[in-house]
PDB file of C-alpha atoms in Angstrom:
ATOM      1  CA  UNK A 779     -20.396  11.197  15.481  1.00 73.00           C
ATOM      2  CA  UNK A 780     -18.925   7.596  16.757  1.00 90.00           C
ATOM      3  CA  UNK A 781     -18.153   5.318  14.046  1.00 94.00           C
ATOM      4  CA  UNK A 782     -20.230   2.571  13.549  1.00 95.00           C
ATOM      5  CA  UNK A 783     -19.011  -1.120  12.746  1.00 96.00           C
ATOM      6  CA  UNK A 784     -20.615  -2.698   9.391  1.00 97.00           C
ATOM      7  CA  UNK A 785     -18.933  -5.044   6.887  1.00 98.00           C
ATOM      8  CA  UNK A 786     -17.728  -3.892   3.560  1.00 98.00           C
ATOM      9  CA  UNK A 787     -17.553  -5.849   0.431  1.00 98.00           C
ATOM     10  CA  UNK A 788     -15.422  -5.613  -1.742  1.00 98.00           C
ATOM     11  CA  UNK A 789     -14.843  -6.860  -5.553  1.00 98.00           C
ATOM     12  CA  UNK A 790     -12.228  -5.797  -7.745  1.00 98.00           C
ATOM     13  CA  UNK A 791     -10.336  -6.991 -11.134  1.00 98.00           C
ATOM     14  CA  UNK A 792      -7.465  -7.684 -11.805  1.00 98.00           C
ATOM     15  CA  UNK A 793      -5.458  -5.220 -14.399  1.00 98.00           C
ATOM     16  CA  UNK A 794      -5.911  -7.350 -18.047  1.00 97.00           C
ATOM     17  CA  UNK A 795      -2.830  -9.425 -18.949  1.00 97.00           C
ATOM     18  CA  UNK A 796      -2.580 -10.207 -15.293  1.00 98.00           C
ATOM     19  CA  UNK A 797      -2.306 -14.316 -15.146  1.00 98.00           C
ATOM     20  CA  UNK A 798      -4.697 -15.972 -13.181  1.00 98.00           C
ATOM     21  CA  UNK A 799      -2.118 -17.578 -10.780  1.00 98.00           C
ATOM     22  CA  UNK A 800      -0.945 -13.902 -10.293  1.00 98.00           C
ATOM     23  CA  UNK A 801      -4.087 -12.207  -9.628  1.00 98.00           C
ATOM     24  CA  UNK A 802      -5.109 -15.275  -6.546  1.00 98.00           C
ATOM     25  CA  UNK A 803      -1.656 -14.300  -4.837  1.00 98.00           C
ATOM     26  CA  UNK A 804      -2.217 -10.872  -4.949  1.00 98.00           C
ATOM     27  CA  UNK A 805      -5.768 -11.259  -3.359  1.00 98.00           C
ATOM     28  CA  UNK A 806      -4.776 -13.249  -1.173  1.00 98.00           C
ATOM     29  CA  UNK A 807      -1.463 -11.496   0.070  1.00 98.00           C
ATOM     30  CA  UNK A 808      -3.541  -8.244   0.576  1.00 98.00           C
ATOM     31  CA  UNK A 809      -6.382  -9.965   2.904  1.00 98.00           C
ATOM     32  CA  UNK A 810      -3.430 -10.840   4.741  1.00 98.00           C
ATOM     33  CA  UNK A 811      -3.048  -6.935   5.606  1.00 98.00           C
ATOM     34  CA  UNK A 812      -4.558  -6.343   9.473  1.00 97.00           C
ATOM     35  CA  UNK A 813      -4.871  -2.492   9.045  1.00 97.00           C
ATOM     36  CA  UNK A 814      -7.998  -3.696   6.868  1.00 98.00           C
ATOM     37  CA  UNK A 815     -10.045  -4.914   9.287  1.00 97.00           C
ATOM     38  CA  UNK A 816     -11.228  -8.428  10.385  1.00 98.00           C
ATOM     39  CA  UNK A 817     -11.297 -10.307   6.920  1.00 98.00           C
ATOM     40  CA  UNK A 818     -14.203 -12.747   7.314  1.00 98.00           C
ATOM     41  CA  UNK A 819     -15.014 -14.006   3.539  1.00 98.00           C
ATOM     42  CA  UNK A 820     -13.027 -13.971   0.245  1.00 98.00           C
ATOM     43  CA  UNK A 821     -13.118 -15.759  -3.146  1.00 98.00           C
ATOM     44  CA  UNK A 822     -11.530 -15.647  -6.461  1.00 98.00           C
ATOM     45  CA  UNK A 823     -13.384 -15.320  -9.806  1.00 98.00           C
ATOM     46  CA  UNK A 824     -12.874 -18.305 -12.027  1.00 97.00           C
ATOM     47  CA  UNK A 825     -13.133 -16.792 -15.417  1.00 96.00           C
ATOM     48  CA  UNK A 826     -11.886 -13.544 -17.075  1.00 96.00           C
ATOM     49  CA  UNK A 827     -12.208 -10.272 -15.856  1.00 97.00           C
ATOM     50  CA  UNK A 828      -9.933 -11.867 -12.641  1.00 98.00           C
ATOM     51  CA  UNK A 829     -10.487 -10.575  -9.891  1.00 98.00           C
ATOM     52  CA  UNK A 830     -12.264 -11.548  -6.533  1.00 98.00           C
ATOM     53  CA  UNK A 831     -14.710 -10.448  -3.861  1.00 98.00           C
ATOM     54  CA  UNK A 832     -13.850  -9.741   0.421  1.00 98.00           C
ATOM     55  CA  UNK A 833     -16.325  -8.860   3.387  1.00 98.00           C
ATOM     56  CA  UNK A 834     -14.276  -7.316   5.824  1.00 98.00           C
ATOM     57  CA  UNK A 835     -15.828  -6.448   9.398  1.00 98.00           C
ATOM     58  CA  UNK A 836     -14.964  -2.913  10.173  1.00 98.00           C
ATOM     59  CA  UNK A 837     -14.735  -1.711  13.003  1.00 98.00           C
ATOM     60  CA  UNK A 838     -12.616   1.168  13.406  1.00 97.00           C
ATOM     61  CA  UNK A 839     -12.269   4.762  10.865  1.00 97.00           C
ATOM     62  CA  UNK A 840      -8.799   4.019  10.426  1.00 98.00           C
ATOM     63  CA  UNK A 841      -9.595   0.190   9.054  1.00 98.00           C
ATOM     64  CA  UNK A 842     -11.790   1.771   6.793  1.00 98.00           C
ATOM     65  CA  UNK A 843      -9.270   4.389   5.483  1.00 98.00           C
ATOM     66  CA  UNK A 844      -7.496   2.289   5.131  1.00 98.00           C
ATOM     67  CA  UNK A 845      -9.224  -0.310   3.132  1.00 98.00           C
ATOM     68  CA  UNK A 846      -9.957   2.503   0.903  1.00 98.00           C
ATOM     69  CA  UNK A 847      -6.593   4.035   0.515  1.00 98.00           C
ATOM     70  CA  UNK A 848      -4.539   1.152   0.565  1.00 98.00           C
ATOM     71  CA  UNK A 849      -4.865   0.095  -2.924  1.00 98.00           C
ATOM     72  CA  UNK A 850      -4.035   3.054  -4.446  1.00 98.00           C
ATOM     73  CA  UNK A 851      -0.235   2.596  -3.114  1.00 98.00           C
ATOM     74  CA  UNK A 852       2.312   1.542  -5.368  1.00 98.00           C
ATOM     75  CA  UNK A 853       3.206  -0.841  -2.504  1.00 97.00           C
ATOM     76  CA  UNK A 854      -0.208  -2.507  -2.206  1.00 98.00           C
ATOM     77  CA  UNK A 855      -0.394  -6.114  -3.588  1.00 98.00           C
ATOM     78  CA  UNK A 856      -3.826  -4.747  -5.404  1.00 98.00           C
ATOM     79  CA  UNK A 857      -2.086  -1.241  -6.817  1.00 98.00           C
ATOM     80  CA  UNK A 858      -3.727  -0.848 -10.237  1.00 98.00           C
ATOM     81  CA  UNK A 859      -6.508  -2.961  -9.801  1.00 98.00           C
ATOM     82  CA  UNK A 860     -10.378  -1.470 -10.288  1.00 98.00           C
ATOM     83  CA  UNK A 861     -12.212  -2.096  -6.982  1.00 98.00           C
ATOM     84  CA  UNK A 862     -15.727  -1.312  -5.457  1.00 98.00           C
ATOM     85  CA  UNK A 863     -16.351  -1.018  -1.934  1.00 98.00           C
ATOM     86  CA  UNK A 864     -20.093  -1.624  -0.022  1.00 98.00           C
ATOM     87  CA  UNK A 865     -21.140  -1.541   2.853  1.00 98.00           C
ATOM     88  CA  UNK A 866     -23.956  -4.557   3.547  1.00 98.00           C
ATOM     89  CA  UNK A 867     -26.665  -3.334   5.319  1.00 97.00           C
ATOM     90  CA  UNK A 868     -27.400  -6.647   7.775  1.00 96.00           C
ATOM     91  CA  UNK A 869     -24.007  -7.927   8.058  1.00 96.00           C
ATOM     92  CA  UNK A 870     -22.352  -5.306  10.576  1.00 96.00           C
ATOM     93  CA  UNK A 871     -20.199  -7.618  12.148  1.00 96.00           C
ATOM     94  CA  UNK A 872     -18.897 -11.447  11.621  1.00 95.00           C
ATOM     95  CA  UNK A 873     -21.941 -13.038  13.658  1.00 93.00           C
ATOM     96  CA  UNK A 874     -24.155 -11.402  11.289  1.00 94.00           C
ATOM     97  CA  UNK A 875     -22.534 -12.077   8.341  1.00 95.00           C
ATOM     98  CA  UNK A 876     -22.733 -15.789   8.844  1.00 93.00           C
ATOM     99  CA  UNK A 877     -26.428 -15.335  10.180  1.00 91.00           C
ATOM    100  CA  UNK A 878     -27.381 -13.564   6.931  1.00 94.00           C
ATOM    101  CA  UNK A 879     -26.193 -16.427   4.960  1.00 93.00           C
ATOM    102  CA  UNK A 880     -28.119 -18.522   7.165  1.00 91.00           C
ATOM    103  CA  UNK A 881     -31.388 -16.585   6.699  1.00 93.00           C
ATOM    104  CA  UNK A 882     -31.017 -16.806   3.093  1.00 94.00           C
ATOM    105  CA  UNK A 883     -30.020 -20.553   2.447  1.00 94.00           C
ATOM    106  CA  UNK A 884     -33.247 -21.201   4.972  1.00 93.00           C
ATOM    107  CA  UNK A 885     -35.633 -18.850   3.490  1.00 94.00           C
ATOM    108  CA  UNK A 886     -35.005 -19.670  -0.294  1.00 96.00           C
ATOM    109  CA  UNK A 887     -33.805 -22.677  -0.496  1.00 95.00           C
ATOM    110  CA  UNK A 888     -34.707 -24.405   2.858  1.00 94.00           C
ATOM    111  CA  UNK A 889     -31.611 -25.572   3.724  1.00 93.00           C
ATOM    112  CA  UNK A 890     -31.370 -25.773   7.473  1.00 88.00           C
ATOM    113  CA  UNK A 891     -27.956 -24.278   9.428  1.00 81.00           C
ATOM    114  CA  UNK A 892     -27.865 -24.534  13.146  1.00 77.00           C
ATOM    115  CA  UNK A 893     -25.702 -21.334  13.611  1.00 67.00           C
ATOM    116  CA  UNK A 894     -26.485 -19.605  16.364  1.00 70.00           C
ATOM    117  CA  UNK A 895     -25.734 -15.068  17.423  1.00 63.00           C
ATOM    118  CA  UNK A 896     -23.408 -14.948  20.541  1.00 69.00           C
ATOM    119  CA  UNK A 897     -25.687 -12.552  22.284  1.00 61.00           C
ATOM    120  CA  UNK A 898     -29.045 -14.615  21.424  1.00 51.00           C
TER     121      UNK A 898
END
C-alpha cells in the first residue's frame, strides 16, 4: 500500500511548571525540525495548560514516524510534553489547508478570500 499525503494536527501541553516563555521556544524550535514534514500552521495557547497546536503536510512514512516518535526522545525540544496527533480529513496537502479555511470563513461567516488551488 503507497502512502498517502494528508496533514496532521497536532496539539500538545506543555509539562506544568513549564514558563510560558519556555514552552513558545520549545514549540517553536521543534517546527523548525524538517524530518517532520512541511510545517504549514502553528500557534501558541495563551493561557494555562501551555501548549500549542501544528498542521504539518505529510508526505512521506518516514515524516510521519517521525513526527510521532520524535517527541518521545530525550533530545526533542517537546520530550515530556502530552501531545495528540490527527489527521484532517480535507486538508491533505498545503493548498488544501488554506482552501479549507477559505471554505469555512466564506460559508459561515461570509467573509470573502480570493485564494485560489494550483491545479484549478
Amino acid at each position: 500500500m503507497s502512502f498517502k499525503s494528508k496533514c496532521y494536527l497536532v496539539y500538545g501541553f506543555a509539562p506544568a511548571g513549564t514558563r510560558a516563555i519556555e514552552a513558545n521556544a520549545s514549540l517553536n524550535n521543534w517546527i523548525g525540525n524538517k524530518e517532520l514534514g512541511k510545517i504549514i500552521y502553528h500557534e501558541h495557547f495563551a493561557t494555562k495548560p501551555l501548549g500549542g497546536l501544528a498542521v504539518f503536510e505529510v508526505n512521506e512514512q518516514s515524516e510521519l514516524d517521525a513526527l510521532r516518535s520524535e517527541p518521545l526522545t530525550e533530545a526533542s525540544h517537546l520530550y515530556g510534553w502530552t501531545l495528540s496527533y490527527h489527521p484532517l480529513t480535507h486538508s491533505t496537502n498545503t493548498d488544501k489547508f488554506i482552501y479549507q479555511t477559505q471554505y469555512t470563513l466564506s460559508s459561515y461567516r461570509d467573509v470573502k478570500m480570493d485564494y485560489q488551488l494550483e491545479s484549478e
